[in-house]
Coordinates of C-alpha atoms and ligand atoms in Angstrom, one line a residue:
Chain X
M19 CA -19.6 1.1 11.7
L20 CA -16.6 3.1 12.3
E21 CA -16.6 6.5 14.1
F22 CA -13.8 8.9 14.7
N23 CA -14.6 11.1 17.7
N24 CA -12.6 14.2 18.2
V25 CA -9.7 12.1 17.1
T26 CA -6.2 13.8 17.7
K27 CA -2.7 12.3 17.1
R28 CA 0.5 14.0 18.3
Y29 CA 3.8 12.0 17.9
A30 CA 6.4 11.9 20.3
D31 CA 8.1 14.6 18.7
G32 CA 5.2 16.9 19.0
T33 CA 4.3 16.5 15.5
P34 CA 0.4 17.0 15.4
A35 CA -0.4 14.6 12.5
V36 CA -4.2 14.2 13.0
K37 CA -6.2 17.0 14.6
N38 CA -9.6 16.7 16.1
L39 CA -11.0 14.4 13.4
N40 CA -14.7 13.5 13.2
L41 CA -15.9 11.1 10.8
K42 CA -18.7 8.5 10.8
I43 CA -18.5 5.6 8.1
D44 CA -21.5 3.6 7.4
K45 CA -21.5 -0.1 6.8
G46 CA -20.8 -1.1 3.3
E47 CA -19.3 2.2 2.6
F48 CA -16.3 2.9 0.4
V49 CA -14.6 5.8 1.7
C50 CA -11.3 7.1 0.3
F51 CA -8.8 9.3 2.3
I52 CA -7.0 11.6 -0.2
G53 CA -4.7 14.6 0.5
P54 CA -1.1 15.8 -0.2
S55 CA 1.9 13.6 1.3
G56 CA 2.2 13.8 5.1
C57 CA -1.4 15.1 5.7
G58 CA -2.1 12.0 8.2
K59 CA -3.8 9.8 5.9
T60 CA -1.6 6.7 7.1
T61 CA -1.7 7.8 10.6
T62 CA -5.6 7.8 10.8
M63 CA -5.7 4.5 9.3
K64 CA -3.5 2.9 11.4
M65 CA -4.8 4.2 14.7
V66 CA -8.1 2.1 13.4
N67 CA -6.3 -0.9 13.9
R68 CA -4.1 0.3 16.8
L69 CA -0.9 0.0 15.1
I70 CA -0.7 3.8 16.1
D71 CA -2.0 4.8 19.5
I72 CA -4.6 7.9 19.6
T73 CA -3.4 10.9 21.6
E74 CA -6.9 12.1 22.3
G75 CA -10.6 11.0 21.2
D76 CA -11.9 7.9 20.4
I77 CA -12.7 5.5 17.6
R78 CA -15.5 3.4 17.8
F79 CA -15.8 0.2 15.6
D80 CA -19.1 -1.6 15.7
D81 CA -20.1 0.7 18.4
K82 CA -17.3 -0.5 20.9
S83 CA -14.2 1.9 21.7
I84 CA -11.3 0.2 20.0
N85 CA -9.3 1.0 23.2
D86 CA -11.5 -1.5 25.0
Q87 CA -10.4 -4.4 22.6
D88 CA -7.3 -6.3 22.5
P89 CA -5.1 -5.1 19.8
V90 CA -4.3 -8.4 18.4
E91 CA -7.8 -9.5 18.3
L92 CA -9.0 -6.2 16.8
R93 CA -6.3 -6.8 14.0
R94 CA -7.5 -10.1 13.2
S95 CA -11.0 -8.9 12.6
I96 CA -10.1 -6.0 10.4
G97 CA -8.2 -6.4 6.9
Y98 CA -5.4 -4.8 6.3
V99 CA -3.5 -3.9 2.9
I100 CA -0.4 -2.0 3.5
Q101 CA 1.3 0.2 0.4
Q102 CA 4.4 -1.7 0.5
I103 CA 2.3 -4.9 -0.1
G104 CA 4.5 -6.7 2.5
L105 CA 4.0 -10.3 1.6
M106 CA 6.1 -12.7 3.5
P107 CA 8.6 -13.7 1.3
H108 CA 9.6 -16.9 3.2
M109 CA 5.9 -18.2 3.0
T110 CA 4.3 -19.7 -0.2
I111 CA 1.3 -17.6 -1.8
K112 CA -1.1 -20.0 0.0
E113 CA 0.4 -19.5 3.4
N114 CA 0.7 -15.8 2.7
I115 CA -3.4 -15.6 1.9
V116 CA -4.4 -17.6 4.7
L117 CA -1.9 -16.1 7.3
V118 CA -4.8 -14.8 9.5
G119 CA -6.4 -18.5 9.3
T120 CA -3.1 -19.7 10.8
L121 CA -2.9 -17.2 13.5
L122 CA -6.7 -18.0 14.2
K123 CA -5.6 -21.7 14.1
W124 CA -7.8 -22.9 11.3
S125 CA -7.7 -26.5 10.4
K126 CA -5.5 -27.3 7.1
E127 CA -8.3 -28.3 5.1
K128 CA -10.0 -25.0 5.9
K129 CA -7.0 -23.0 4.9
D130 CA -6.5 -24.9 1.7
Q131 CA -10.2 -24.4 0.8
R132 CA -10.3 -20.6 1.5
A133 CA -7.0 -20.0 -0.3
R134 CA -8.3 -21.5 -3.4
E135 CA -11.5 -19.8 -3.1
L136 CA -9.8 -16.5 -2.8
L137 CA -7.6 -17.1 -5.7
E138 CA -10.4 -17.6 -7.8
L139 CA -11.8 -14.4 -7.3
V140 CA -8.9 -12.9 -8.8
D141 CA -8.4 -15.3 -11.7
L142 CA -5.2 -16.4 -10.9
P143 CA -4.6 -20.2 -11.5
E144 CA -4.1 -22.6 -8.9
E145 CA -0.7 -23.4 -9.5
Y146 CA 0.1 -19.9 -8.0
L147 CA -0.8 -21.2 -4.5
D148 CA 2.7 -23.0 -4.4
K149 CA 4.7 -20.5 -5.7
Y150 CA 6.8 -17.8 -3.6
P151 CA 6.1 -14.2 -3.7
H152 CA 9.1 -13.0 -5.5
E153 CA 8.0 -15.3 -8.5
L154 CA 4.8 -13.0 -9.1
S155 CA 4.7 -9.7 -10.8
G156 CA 4.0 -6.5 -8.8
G157 CA 0.4 -6.7 -9.8
Q158 CA 0.0 -10.1 -8.7
Q159 CA 1.6 -9.7 -5.8
Q160 CA -0.7 -6.8 -4.8
R161 CA -3.6 -8.9 -5.8
I162 CA -2.3 -11.4 -3.1
G163 CA -1.9 -8.8 -0.6
V164 CA -5.5 -7.9 -1.1
L165 CA -6.7 -11.3 -1.0
R166 CA -5.0 -11.8 2.3
A167 CA -6.9 -8.9 3.7
L168 CA -10.0 -10.9 2.7
A169 CA -9.1 -14.0 4.2
S170 CA -11.0 -14.2 7.6
N171 CA -14.2 -12.3 5.9
P172 CA -13.6 -9.1 8.0
P173 CA -16.4 -6.7 7.8
L174 CA -13.8 -3.7 7.6
I175 CA -10.8 -3.5 5.5
L176 CA -8.2 -0.8 5.6
M177 CA -6.1 -0.2 2.4
D178 CA -3.3 2.1 2.5
E179 CA -2.4 3.2 -1.2
P180 CA -2.7 -0.5 -2.4
F181 CA -2.3 0.4 -6.1
G182 CA 0.4 2.8 -5.6
A183 CA 3.6 1.2 -6.9
L184 CA 1.8 0.0 -9.9
D185 CA 2.2 1.2 -13.4
P186 CA -1.0 2.8 -14.7
I187 CA -2.4 0.2 -16.8
T188 CA -1.9 -2.6 -14.1
R189 CA -3.6 -0.1 -11.8
D190 CA -6.3 0.6 -13.8
S191 CA -7.4 -3.1 -14.2
L192 CA -6.7 -3.9 -10.5
Q193 CA -9.0 -0.8 -9.7
E194 CA -11.8 -2.3 -12.0
E195 CA -11.3 -5.9 -10.5
F196 CA -11.3 -4.3 -7.1
K197 CA -14.6 -2.5 -7.9
K198 CA -16.4 -5.6 -9.2
L199 CA -15.0 -7.7 -6.1
Q200 CA -16.6 -4.9 -3.8
K201 CA -19.8 -5.1 -5.2
E202 CA -19.7 -9.0 -4.6
L203 CA -18.6 -8.6 -1.0
H204 CA -20.0 -5.4 0.4
K205 CA -17.3 -4.7 2.7
T206 CA -16.8 -1.4 4.5
I207 CA -13.6 -0.2 3.0
V208 CA -11.3 2.6 4.1
F209 CA -8.9 3.2 1.1
V210 CA -6.0 5.7 1.2
T211 CA -4.9 7.1 -2.1
H212 CA -2.7 9.8 -3.6
D213 CA -4.6 9.5 -6.8
M214 CA -7.8 11.7 -7.2
D215 CA -8.9 9.9 -10.4
E216 CA -8.6 6.5 -8.2
A217 CA -10.9 8.0 -5.6
L218 CA -13.3 9.5 -7.9
K219 CA -13.6 6.2 -9.5
L220 CA -14.0 3.9 -6.5
A221 CA -15.4 5.9 -3.7
D222 CA -18.8 6.3 -2.5
R223 CA -17.5 9.1 -0.5
V224 CA -14.1 10.9 -0.4
V225 CA -12.6 12.5 2.4
I226 CA -10.1 15.2 1.4
M227 CA -7.6 16.2 4.0
R228 CA -4.9 18.7 4.9
D229 CA -2.6 19.0 7.5
G230 CA -4.2 16.5 9.6
E231 CA -7.9 17.9 9.3
I232 CA -10.4 17.1 7.0
V233 CA -11.3 19.6 4.4
Q234 CA -14.1 18.0 2.7
A235 CA -15.8 14.6 2.9
D236 CA -18.5 14.4 0.4
T237 CA -19.7 11.8 -2.5
P238 CA -17.5 12.4 -5.8
D239 CA -20.4 14.1 -7.5
E240 CA -20.8 16.6 -4.6
I241 CA -17.2 17.3 -4.4
L242 CA -16.8 18.2 -8.4
R243 CA -19.9 20.1 -8.2
N244 CA -19.2 22.0 -5.1
P245 CA -15.6 22.0 -4.2
A246 CA -15.7 23.4 -0.5
N247 CA -12.6 25.7 -1.2
E248 CA -9.8 26.7 -3.3
F249 CA -7.7 24.0 -2.0
V250 CA -10.1 21.2 -3.0
E251 CA -10.3 22.8 -6.4
E252 CA -6.6 23.0 -6.7
F253 CA -6.3 19.4 -5.8
L254 CA -9.1 18.3 -8.1
G255 CA -7.2 20.1 -11.0
K256 CA -8.8 22.4 -13.5
D257 CA -9.0 19.5 -16.1
R258 CA -11.0 17.5 -13.7
L259 CA -13.5 20.0 -12.9
I260 CA -14.2 20.7 -16.5
Q261 CA -14.7 17.3 -17.1
G262 CA -17.0 17.0 -13.9
R263 CA -18.8 20.1 -15.3
P264 CA -21.3 18.1 -17.9
D265 CA -23.0 16.8 -15.0
V266 CA -23.6 20.2 -13.3
T267 CA -23.5 22.5 -16.1
T268 CA -26.8 24.0 -16.9
V269 CA -27.9 24.9 -20.4
G270 CA -27.7 28.8 -19.9
Q271 CA -23.9 28.3 -19.1
I272 CA -22.9 27.2 -22.3
M273 CA -25.6 28.3 -24.9
E274 CA -25.0 30.9 -27.5
G275 CA -26.6 34.2 -27.3
C276 CA -28.3 35.8 -30.2
P277 CA -29.7 33.0 -32.4
V278 CA -31.1 34.3 -35.8
T279 CA -34.8 35.0 -35.6
V280 CA -37.7 36.7 -37.2
Q281 CA -40.5 38.2 -35.7
T282 CA -44.1 37.4 -36.4
G283 CA -45.5 39.5 -39.1
T284 CA -42.4 39.2 -41.3
T285 CA -43.0 38.4 -44.8
L286 CA -41.4 35.2 -46.3
K287 CA -39.6 37.2 -48.7
E288 CA -37.5 39.1 -46.0
A289 CA -37.2 35.9 -44.1
I290 CA -35.4 34.4 -47.1
S291 CA -33.0 37.3 -47.3
V292 CA -32.2 36.8 -43.7
M293 CA -31.3 33.4 -44.3
R294 CA -29.1 34.4 -47.0
D295 CA -27.3 37.0 -44.9
K296 CA -26.8 34.8 -41.9
H297 CA -26.1 31.7 -43.7
V298 CA -28.7 29.6 -42.0
D299 CA -31.2 27.1 -43.0
S300 CA -33.8 27.7 -40.4
L301 CA -35.0 30.6 -38.4
L302 CA -36.6 31.0 -35.1
V303 CA -39.9 32.7 -35.0
V304 CA -40.5 35.3 -31.8
D305 CA -43.4 37.7 -31.2
M306 CA -42.8 41.2 -30.1
D307 CA -42.0 40.2 -26.4
N308 CA -39.2 37.6 -27.8
T309 CA -41.6 34.8 -26.8
L310 CA -40.8 31.8 -29.1
Q311 CA -43.4 30.9 -31.4
G312 CA -41.9 28.1 -33.4
F313 CA -39.6 27.8 -36.4
I314 CA -39.4 28.0 -39.9
D315 CA -36.9 26.2 -42.4
I316 CA -36.0 26.7 -46.0
E317 CA -37.9 23.8 -47.1
S318 CA -41.3 24.9 -45.5
I319 CA -40.8 28.1 -47.3
N320 CA -40.1 26.6 -50.6
L321 CA -43.1 24.3 -50.5
N322 CA -45.5 27.2 -49.5
Y323 CA -43.8 30.3 -51.0
K324 CA -46.7 30.7 -53.5
K325 CA -49.7 30.2 -50.9
A326 CA -48.5 32.0 -47.8
N327 CA -47.1 35.7 -47.0
H328 CA -46.0 35.9 -43.5
V329 CA -43.8 33.6 -41.4
E330 CA -46.4 32.7 -39.0
E331 CA -48.4 31.0 -41.8
V332 CA -45.8 28.5 -42.3
M333 CA -43.9 28.1 -39.3
E334 CA -43.8 24.8 -37.4
A335 CA -45.4 25.8 -34.0
N336 CA -44.4 22.5 -32.3
I337 CA -40.9 23.3 -31.4
F338 CA -38.8 21.4 -28.7
S339 CA -37.1 23.8 -26.5
V340 CA -35.3 23.8 -23.3
A341 CA -35.2 26.1 -20.0
E342 CA -32.0 27.9 -19.3
E343 CA -31.7 26.1 -15.8
S344 CA -32.1 22.4 -17.3
L345 CA -28.9 20.4 -17.0
L346 CA -26.5 20.2 -19.8
R347 CA -26.2 16.4 -19.5
D348 CA -30.0 15.9 -19.9
T349 CA -30.0 18.2 -23.0
V350 CA -27.2 16.6 -24.8
H351 CA -29.1 13.4 -24.6
K352 CA -32.1 14.9 -26.0
I353 CA -30.3 16.6 -28.8
L354 CA -28.4 13.3 -29.9
R355 CA -31.6 11.2 -29.4
R356 CA -34.1 13.4 -31.2
G357 CA -31.5 14.2 -34.0
V358 CA -32.3 17.7 -34.1
K359 CA -29.6 20.1 -35.3
Y360 CA -30.1 22.7 -32.6
V361 CA -32.5 23.4 -29.5
P362 CA -33.7 26.7 -28.8
V363 CA -33.4 28.0 -25.0
V364 CA -35.9 29.9 -23.1
N365 CA -36.5 31.2 -19.9
D366 CA -39.2 31.1 -17.4
A367 CA -41.5 33.4 -19.7
Q368 CA -40.8 31.3 -22.9
Q369 CA -38.7 34.0 -24.0
L370 CA -36.0 33.3 -26.4
T371 CA -32.4 33.5 -24.8
G372 CA -30.1 31.5 -26.8
I373 CA -29.6 28.3 -28.6
V374 CA -27.6 24.9 -28.4
T375 CA -26.4 23.9 -31.4
R376 CA -24.3 20.6 -32.4
A377 CA -21.4 22.7 -32.9
T378 CA -21.8 24.0 -29.3
L379 CA -21.6 20.5 -28.1
A380 CA -18.6 19.9 -30.4
N381 CA -16.7 22.7 -28.7
L382 CA -17.6 21.4 -25.3
V383 CA -16.5 17.8 -25.8
Y384 CA -13.3 19.6 -27.5
D385 CA -12.7 21.4 -24.5
T386 CA -13.4 18.5 -22.3
I387 CA -11.1 16.3 -24.2
W388 CA -8.3 18.7 -24.9
G389 CA -8.7 20.5 -21.5
D390 CA -8.6 24.1 -23.0
G391 CA -11.5 25.1 -21.2
M392 CA -11.5 29.1 -22.3
E393 CA -14.8 29.2 -24.1
L394 CA -16.3 27.1 -21.7
E395 CA -15.4 29.3 -18.5
E396 CA -16.0 32.6 -20.4
A397 CA -19.6 31.4 -21.3
A398 CA -19.8 30.4 -17.6
A399 CA -18.7 33.9 -16.7
T400 CA -21.1 35.7 -18.9
A401 CA -23.9 33.6 -17.7
E402 CA -23.2 34.4 -14.0
Chain C
M161 CA 54.3 -38.5 10.0
M162 CA 53.1 -42.3 10.3
E163 CA 55.7 -42.4 13.1
F164 CA 54.2 -39.4 14.9
L165 CA 50.7 -40.8 14.4
A166 CA 51.6 -44.3 15.8
E167 CA 53.3 -42.7 18.6
N168 CA 50.4 -40.1 19.3
G169 CA 47.5 -41.0 17.2
N170 CA 45.5 -41.9 20.4
E171 CA 46.3 -38.8 22.1
L172 CA 45.4 -36.6 19.1
L173 CA 42.0 -38.3 18.9
V174 CA 41.4 -37.4 22.5
K175 CA 42.8 -34.0 22.0
T176 CA 40.9 -33.2 19.2
G177 CA 37.6 -34.5 20.7
E178 CA 38.2 -32.1 23.8
H179 CA 39.1 -29.3 21.4
L180 CA 35.6 -29.8 19.7
Y181 CA 33.9 -30.2 23.0
I182 CA 35.2 -27.0 24.1
S183 CA 34.4 -25.0 21.2
L184 CA 30.8 -26.4 20.4
V185 CA 29.8 -25.9 24.2
A186 CA 31.0 -22.6 24.1
M187 CA 29.4 -21.9 20.8
A188 CA 26.0 -23.5 21.9
L189 CA 26.0 -21.4 25.0
G190 CA 26.6 -18.2 22.9
V191 CA 23.8 -19.2 20.5
I192 CA 21.3 -19.7 23.6
V193 CA 22.3 -16.4 25.0
A194 CA 22.9 -14.3 22.2
V195 CA 20.1 -15.0 19.7
P196 CA 17.3 -14.1 22.3
L197 CA 19.4 -11.3 23.5
G198 CA 19.6 -9.9 19.9
V199 CA 16.0 -10.3 19.4
M200 CA 15.5 -8.2 22.7
L201 CA 17.8 -5.6 21.5
S202 CA 16.0 -5.2 18.3
R203 CA 13.1 -4.2 20.3
I204 CA 15.2 -1.3 22.0
P205 CA 17.2 0.0 19.0
K206 CA 18.6 3.1 21.1
V207 CA 20.0 0.8 23.7
A208 CA 21.4 -1.8 21.3
D209 CA 23.8 0.3 19.4
R210 CA 25.6 1.5 22.6
L211 CA 25.6 -1.9 24.1
I212 CA 26.8 -3.3 20.7
S213 CA 29.8 -1.1 20.6
F214 CA 30.6 -1.5 24.2
V215 CA 30.8 -5.4 23.7
G216 CA 32.9 -4.7 20.7
I217 CA 35.5 -3.1 22.8
L218 CA 35.5 -5.8 25.1
Q219 CA 36.3 -8.4 22.2
T220 CA 39.5 -6.5 21.4
I221 CA 40.9 -7.4 25.1
P222 CA 43.5 -10.0 24.0
S223 CA 41.9 -13.6 24.5
L224 CA 45.2 -14.5 26.8
A225 CA 44.3 -11.9 29.0
I226 CA 40.6 -12.6 29.4
L227 CA 41.9 -16.4 30.2
A228 CA 44.5 -15.1 32.6
F229 CA 41.7 -12.8 34.1
F230 CA 39.4 -15.8 34.7
I231 CA 41.7 -18.3 36.4
P232 CA 41.2 -16.2 40.0
I233 CA 37.7 -16.0 39.4
V234 CA 36.7 -19.8 38.0
G235 CA 40.2 -21.5 38.4
I236 CA 41.6 -23.4 35.8
G237 CA 40.4 -26.3 33.7
K238 CA 37.8 -26.8 30.7
F239 CA 35.0 -24.6 32.6
P240 CA 36.6 -21.4 32.7
A241 CA 38.0 -22.1 29.1
I242 CA 34.6 -22.5 27.8
I243 CA 33.4 -19.6 29.8
A244 CA 35.9 -17.2 28.1
L245 CA 35.4 -18.7 24.8
F246 CA 31.5 -18.4 25.4
I247 CA 32.1 -14.6 25.9
Y248 CA 33.9 -14.5 22.7
S249 CA 31.3 -16.1 20.7
L250 CA 28.7 -13.4 22.1
L251 CA 29.4 -10.6 19.9
P252 CA 29.4 -11.8 16.3
I253 CA 26.0 -13.8 17.1
L254 CA 24.6 -11.0 19.1
R255 CA 25.4 -8.5 16.4
N256 CA 24.0 -10.6 13.4
T257 CA 20.9 -11.3 15.2
Y258 CA 20.2 -7.7 15.8
I259 CA 21.1 -6.6 12.5
G260 CA 19.4 -9.4 10.9
I261 CA 16.1 -8.7 12.5
R262 CA 16.6 -5.2 12.4
D263 CA 17.0 -5.3 8.5
V264 CA 13.9 -7.2 7.9
D265 CA 11.8 -5.4 5.6
Q266 CA 9.4 -3.1 7.6
G267 CA 6.7 -3.4 5.3
V268 CA 6.7 -7.4 6.1
I269 CA 6.8 -6.6 9.8
E270 CA 3.7 -4.2 9.5
A271 CA 1.9 -6.4 7.5
G272 CA 2.3 -9.0 10.1
K273 CA 1.5 -6.9 13.0
G274 CA -1.4 -5.7 11.1
M275 CA -2.7 -9.2 10.4
G276 CA -2.7 -9.7 14.1
M277 CA 0.5 -11.6 15.2
N278 CA 1.4 -11.1 18.6
N279 CA 4.9 -10.5 19.5
L280 CA 6.0 -14.1 19.8
Q281 CA 4.5 -15.0 16.6
A282 CA 6.1 -12.0 15.0
I283 CA 9.4 -13.4 16.3
I284 CA 9.2 -16.9 15.5
K285 CA 7.0 -16.7 12.3
M286 CA 8.5 -13.8 10.8
E287 CA 11.5 -12.1 12.0
L288 CA 13.9 -15.2 13.0
P289 CA 13.1 -16.9 9.7
L290 CA 13.9 -13.8 7.6
A291 CA 17.0 -13.0 9.5
M292 CA 17.9 -16.5 9.7
P293 CA 20.9 -16.1 6.7
V294 CA 22.4 -13.4 8.6
I295 CA 22.2 -14.9 12.1
M296 CA 23.8 -18.3 10.7
A297 CA 26.4 -16.1 9.1
G298 CA 27.1 -14.8 12.7
I299 CA 27.3 -18.2 14.0
R300 CA 29.5 -19.4 11.3
L301 CA 32.0 -16.8 11.8
S302 CA 32.0 -17.1 15.5
T303 CA 32.6 -20.7 15.5
V304 CA 35.5 -20.7 12.9
Y305 CA 36.9 -18.2 15.3
L306 CA 36.2 -20.1 18.6
I307 CA 38.0 -23.7 17.1
G308 CA 41.0 -21.1 16.7
W309 CA 41.1 -19.7 20.2
A310 CA 40.3 -22.8 21.8
A311 CA 43.7 -23.7 21.3
L312 CA 44.4 -21.1 24.0
A313 CA 42.5 -23.1 26.2
A314 CA 45.2 -25.2 26.9
F315 CA 46.9 -22.3 28.7
I316 CA 44.5 -22.7 31.5
G317 CA 44.6 -26.2 31.5
G318 CA 41.3 -26.6 29.5
G319 CA 43.0 -29.3 27.4
G320 CA 42.4 -29.5 23.7
L321 CA 44.8 -29.3 20.8
G322 CA 46.4 -26.4 22.4
D323 CA 48.3 -28.8 24.5
F324 CA 50.2 -30.0 21.5
I325 CA 51.2 -26.4 20.5
F326 CA 52.2 -25.6 23.9
D327 CA 54.2 -28.4 24.3
G328 CA 55.8 -28.0 20.7
L329 CA 56.7 -24.3 21.6
N330 CA 58.1 -25.5 25.0
L331 CA 60.2 -28.4 23.5
Y332 CA 61.0 -26.9 20.2
K333 CA 59.4 -29.8 18.7
P334 CA 57.7 -28.2 15.2
S335 CA 55.9 -31.5 14.7
L336 CA 53.9 -31.1 17.9
I337 CA 53.3 -27.7 16.8
L338 CA 51.8 -29.0 13.4
A339 CA 50.2 -31.9 15.3
G340 CA 48.1 -29.1 17.1
T341 CA 47.3 -26.7 14.2
V342 CA 46.7 -28.7 11.3
P343 CA 43.9 -30.6 13.2
A344 CA 42.4 -27.4 14.6
T345 CA 42.3 -26.1 11.0
I346 CA 40.8 -29.0 9.5
L347 CA 37.9 -28.8 12.2
A348 CA 37.4 -25.2 11.6
V349 CA 36.7 -26.0 7.9
I350 CA 34.4 -29.0 8.7
A351 CA 32.8 -26.9 11.2
D352 CA 32.0 -24.1 8.7
R353 CA 30.9 -26.7 6.2
S354 CA 28.5 -28.4 8.3
L355 CA 26.9 -25.1 9.6
A356 CA 26.5 -24.1 5.9
A357 CA 24.4 -27.2 5.3
V358 CA 22.4 -26.5 8.7
E359 CA 22.2 -22.8 7.1
S360 CA 20.7 -23.9 4.1
K361 CA 18.2 -26.3 6.0
L362 CA 17.0 -23.5 8.1
T363 CA 16.7 -21.1 5.5
P364 CA 13.4 -20.9 4.3
D365 CA 12.5 -22.0 0.7
G366 CA 11.4 -18.9 -0.6
L367 CA 14.3 -16.9 0.8
K368 CA 16.8 -19.3 -1.1
D369 CA 15.3 -18.4 -4.6
S370 CA 15.4 -14.7 -4.1
Y371 CA 18.8 -14.8 -2.7
E372 CA 20.1 -17.0 -5.7
A373 CA 18.2 -14.5 -7.8
A374 CA 19.6 -11.5 -6.1
Ligands
ATP164 N1 6.5 8.1 13.6 C1 6.3 9.2 13.4 N2 7.1 10.1 14.3 C2 6.9 11.4 14.0 N3 6.4 11.9 13.1 C3 5.5 11.2 12.1 C4 5.6 9.7 12.6 N4 4.8 9.1 11.4 C5 4.4 10.0 10.6 N5 4.8 11.2 11.1 C6 4.5 12.8 10.6 O1 3.1 12.7 10.8 C7 2.5 13.2 9.6 C8 1.5 12.5 9.0 O2 2.1 11.3 8.6 P1 1.2 10.2 7.8 O3 2.2 9.0 7.4 O4 0.1 9.9 8.3 O5 1.1 11.0 6.4 P2 0.3 10.5 4.8 O6 -0.6 11.4 4.7 O7 0.1 8.9 4.9 O8 1.4 10.9 3.8 P3 1.8 10.0 2.5 O9 0.8 10.3 1.5 O10 3.2 10.5 2.1 O11 1.7 8.8 3.1 C9 3.8 13.8 8.7 O12 4.1 15.0 8.7 C10 4.8 13.0 9.2 O13 5.9 13.4 9.1
MG165 MG1 1.0 7.2 4.0

């Protein structure tokens, strides 16, 4: 759909704004460019619709080099939303929305109809068609800016920080709205942003740039899971990495070591004193090799105290355990769904290595929400 | 007063007409030349700033000197008067057109280009309408000046209300001087008012409100 082949841009003053950029964007893909100010995002985008000339390399749009196409025609076939919104202050909202239609000489009926259709997409009442841009709020203007880019139904839309100038709440709702819209419209979208949350939320693929070069181009999941280098990590921020972690953390990284156990052959009497000493109401039963056998709890001991002597006689052998390498995300669901208080963790040989309790999960959630990742990182470090 | 009107009324009308004619033709020529030139200059900002300050220097040459300078080249009469006034009208219109277009919101321009406006469409649909208030201010200013300066046209035989003024000066007749200056002033005021009306017609609706609000 859109292909950058060794694209380089040097401005007249010698500034290399984009260096040897290679990227392939598929049809229907939503790609976010993100990076620090001045890293060449806008330059990259404007080269696509030839508002800026390419110094070296080639950009192909639908398998045709953009340099072989008339720039005016090309721009009419690519939607463009700029950061400053850029509505024509002297035109009504209707005229603004169907500006491309005017340039393409659509009939009045067609323009009227298209304007109404589009306005419906963003739930603005029809009266707005005859208003002027300055009569609209910033968020409303931005919506119109997006509609304008959609007017001629272009397969590709370029958006340069379209929600940058909005307050967080309006931005959030516009993002939601836009994401919904994108699901319906299936456009290919190239989206520039400063805001990592926005990128992670909207994009199929995030392209992280620095100094005119691509540092990493991957799905949001993959970027959170495997940041290419320190720059990406720093750019993501520690908080986000922790938040991203439940997705990729294994049980082994967060489990607590040394669960309270008893060996097979222990008498019930001894087991009870262990419970009392450790203030627990159930014990994991292991054999000599530390292989998990089952568990006993205070209730079953109580019921069988008279009849039995050893723990293996009363223990429940049918015990739910998880492997060290299983994903925390899945384990959390299981724990919550089964309503169990804890889950023993075993290695490949079924040997007990740790335990995940509801308290462990509570700590994890606490760290994620309040951002103090100390325990988490320590656990991760020891696990490594 | 009535006496004077009875005696010179006819001539006063003719002279006023002449005066108006000279000024308006010069102004029209000025608009026809300076507005497109200003648009062109906005495409080459580096040259534009230099050119405009150069024209500014020309402007400081006293009008009488310019008029005198023109006599050997184009002779005397209405035509040279109009040419001289036309040159004077250029600067304010040129400068305002250039500044008006230069100061159009770059975001709007970029959006227009990005939507696929070609150069001509950008100028006609976007830049001129948006710069209109500034351009019109230049035209109004220059018209008021021209009506004043047109009095000097009499000096090179261009006619107009200046004839009264010069006669009055030569003959020490204050009433003649007044007969020249008062109608010229009234003309200037009327011209300014009517151009204001034209301006509000030409200014796009969407801009009017925002100007009021601003
Ligand atoms: N017209 C220009 N002439 C010279 N240098 C330019 C020009 N436009 C941009 N640059 C430089 O090129 C580099 C990339 O600019 P660009 O606008 O693409 O950055 P950006 O990633 O969009 O930044 P931001 O996030 O601030 O919008 C910057 O160093 C900038 O100073
Ligand atoms: Mg930018």
